[in-house]
């Protein structure tokens, strides 16, 4: 009985635990909870009728559709190509591998405005790449998707890559020796191990894409009802000193993003539980 008590105490008594916990709560409160609470505080100055009119304005609703649809498509593209890139970087040896591995993190270090200008110059109708297409890429939702895919790719690669490194190639060989083909090995052996990391990478890329502004504002064209993103509407209202209107739209984005991320985390938890058991 005493050994069980000592075991429980040894698990709870961590050097500096209360100090670390207090610092963590203070840090999270000052940098996350307090700023987010101010969004709701400014929104409370509006009546329900005014709040509803602002968030259901046709221009705002159109921006929701553009932001969420392009972020979703970009997230799915990053899941596909990010997983492939992580697979290549882990499973194969080739010249300049370290350079390519380092380039994956370039969107993290590159200022988003620089990325937006560079992508616009490439995909504009007279750009190096855009001139070869009969349809417009820049100043359309397609251009927005390209920008969001660019800034979200590292999230998927860097979450999937460590998991792949922990999966031994011998497991694939054992699966093949038991008669499984490549598709069966990937679906039954590799994918269950990768799925939680893929979902994590998708949620991170999706969340980053929803709030992205700098790399999108140049290539989007910012045409109301067509290519205008929600962060741009928020910035426009802030420039007009309409803080209540800006925070009202921000609340919609915040609540919707929280619900979506919570749903993704629940799916991830269910996937972990299913494959563990």
PDB file of N, CA, C and O in Angstrom, residues 21-38:
ATOM      1  N   UNK A  21       3.754  25.431 -13.808  1.00  0.00           N
ATOM      2  CA  UNK A  21       2.329  25.503 -14.131  1.00  0.00           C
ATOM      3  C   UNK A  21       1.825  26.941 -14.059  1.00  0.00           C
ATOM      4  O   UNK A  21       1.068  27.387 -14.937  1.00  0.00           O
ATOM      5  N   UNK A  22       2.252  27.662 -13.037  1.00  0.00           N
ATOM      6  CA  UNK A  22       1.841  29.058 -12.922  1.00  0.00           C
ATOM      7  C   UNK A  22       2.344  29.901 -14.070  1.00  0.00           C
ATOM      8  O   UNK A  22       1.603  30.738 -14.613  1.00  0.00           O
ATOM      9  N   UNK A  23       3.610  29.682 -14.466  1.00  0.00           N
ATOM     10  CA  UNK A  23       4.170  30.418 -15.603  1.00  0.00           C
ATOM     11  C   UNK A  23       3.415  30.064 -16.883  1.00  0.00           C
ATOM     12  O   UNK A  23       3.124  30.932 -17.705  1.00  0.00           O
ATOM     13  N   UNK A  24       3.082  28.782 -17.051  1.00  0.00           N
ATOM     14  CA  UNK A  24       2.357  28.347 -18.251  1.00  0.00           C
ATOM     15  C   UNK A  24       0.993  29.018 -18.336  1.00  0.00           C
ATOM     16  O   UNK A  24       0.594  29.526 -19.400  1.00  0.00           O
ATOM     17  N   UNK A  25       0.255  29.026 -17.218  1.00  0.00           N
ATOM     18  CA  UNK A  25      -1.072  29.640 -17.213  1.00  0.00           C
ATOM     19  C   UNK A  25      -0.979  31.141 -17.460  1.00  0.00           C
ATOM     20  O   UNK A  25      -1.805  31.716 -18.182  1.00  0.00           O
ATOM     21  N   UNK A  26       0.028  31.795 -16.867  1.00  0.00           N
ATOM     22  CA  UNK A  26       0.209  33.229 -17.096  1.00  0.00           C
ATOM     23  C   UNK A  26       0.537  33.507 -18.557  1.00  0.00           C
ATOM     24  O   UNK A  26      -0.006  34.435 -19.171  1.00  0.00           O
ATOM     25  N   UNK A  27       1.426  32.698 -19.116  1.00  0.00           N
ATOM     26  CA  UNK A  27       1.846  32.879 -20.510  1.00  0.00           C
ATOM     27  C   UNK A  27       0.666  32.698 -21.451  1.00  0.00           C
ATOM     28  O   UNK A  27       0.431  33.508 -22.355  1.00  0.00           O
ATOM     29  N   UNK A  28      -0.090  31.611 -21.242  1.00  0.00           N
ATOM     30  CA  UNK A  28      -1.241  31.333 -22.108  1.00  0.00           C
ATOM     31  C   UNK A  28      -2.301  32.421 -21.949  1.00  0.00           C
ATOM     32  O   UNK A  28      -2.924  32.853 -22.931  1.00  0.00           O
ATOM     33  N   UNK A  29      -2.512  32.882 -20.734  1.00  0.00           N
ATOM     34  CA  UNK A  29      -3.536  33.905 -20.496  1.00  0.00           C
ATOM     35  C   UNK A  29      -3.178  35.227 -21.160  1.00  0.00           C
ATOM     36  O   UNK A  29      -4.022  35.876 -21.798  1.00  0.00           O
ATOM     37  N   UNK A  30      -1.908  35.647 -21.031  1.00  0.00           N
ATOM     38  CA  UNK A  30      -1.507  36.938 -21.579  1.00  0.00           C
ATOM     39  C   UNK A  30      -1.438  36.932 -23.093  1.00  0.00           C
ATOM     40  O   UNK A  30      -1.791  37.924 -23.746  1.00  0.00           O
ATOM     41  N   UNK A  31      -0.972  35.832 -23.667  1.00  0.00           N
ATOM     42  CA  UNK A  31      -0.735  35.796 -25.109  1.00  0.00           C
ATOM     43  C   UNK A  31      -1.891  35.203 -25.908  1.00  0.00           C
ATOM     44  O   UNK A  31      -1.953  35.404 -27.121  1.00  0.00           O
ATOM     45  N   UNK A  32      -2.811  34.490 -25.259  1.00  0.00           N
ATOM     46  CA  UNK A  32      -3.891  33.849 -26.007  1.00  0.00           C
ATOM     47  C   UNK A  32      -5.261  34.242 -25.483  1.00  0.00           C
ATOM     48  O   UNK A  32      -6.069  34.817 -26.203  1.00  0.00           O
ATOM     49  N   UNK A  33      -5.520  33.927 -24.219  1.00  0.00           N
ATOM     50  CA  UNK A  33      -6.875  34.102 -23.698  1.00  0.00           C
ATOM     51  C   UNK A  33      -7.264  35.583 -23.616  1.00  0.00           C
ATOM     52  O   UNK A  33      -8.384  35.952 -23.987  1.00  0.00           O
ATOM     53  N   UNK A  34      -6.360  36.422 -23.144  1.00  0.00           N
ATOM     54  CA  UNK A  34      -6.685  37.849 -23.011  1.00  0.00           C
ATOM     55  C   UNK A  34      -6.943  38.509 -24.363  1.00  0.00           C
ATOM     56  O   UNK A  34      -7.965  39.204 -24.534  1.00  0.00           O
ATOM     57  N   UNK A  35      -6.062  38.334 -25.370  1.00  0.00           N
ATOM     58  CA  UNK A  35      -6.370  38.936 -26.681  1.00  0.00           C
ATOM     59  C   UNK A  35      -7.660  38.409 -27.292  1.00  0.00           C
ATOM     60  O   UNK A  35      -8.431  39.179 -27.891  1.00  0.00           O
ATOM     61  N   UNK A  36      -7.915  37.095 -27.153  1.00  0.00           N
ATOM     62  CA  UNK A  36      -9.148  36.541 -27.714  1.00  0.00           C
ATOM     63  C   UNK A  36     -10.378  37.072 -26.986  1.00  0.00           C
ATOM     64  O   UNK A  36     -11.420  37.303 -27.611  1.00  0.00           O
ATOM     65  N   UNK A  37     -10.259  37.263 -25.696  1.00  0.00           N
ATOM     66  CA  UNK A  37     -11.397  37.792 -24.941  1.00  0.00           C
ATOM     67  C   UNK A  37     -11.722  39.217 -25.367  1.00  0.00           C
ATOM     68  O   UNK A  37     -12.886  39.638 -25.326  1.00  0.00           O
ATOM     69  N   UNK A  38     -10.703  39.986 -25.786  1.00  0.00           N
ATOM     70  CA  UNK A  38     -10.952  41.351 -26.229  1.00  0.00           C
ATOM     71  C   UNK A  38     -11.783  41.387 -27.506  1.00  0.00           C
ATOM     72  O   UNK A  38     -12.520  42.350 -27.752  1.00  0.00           O
TER      73      UNK A  38
END
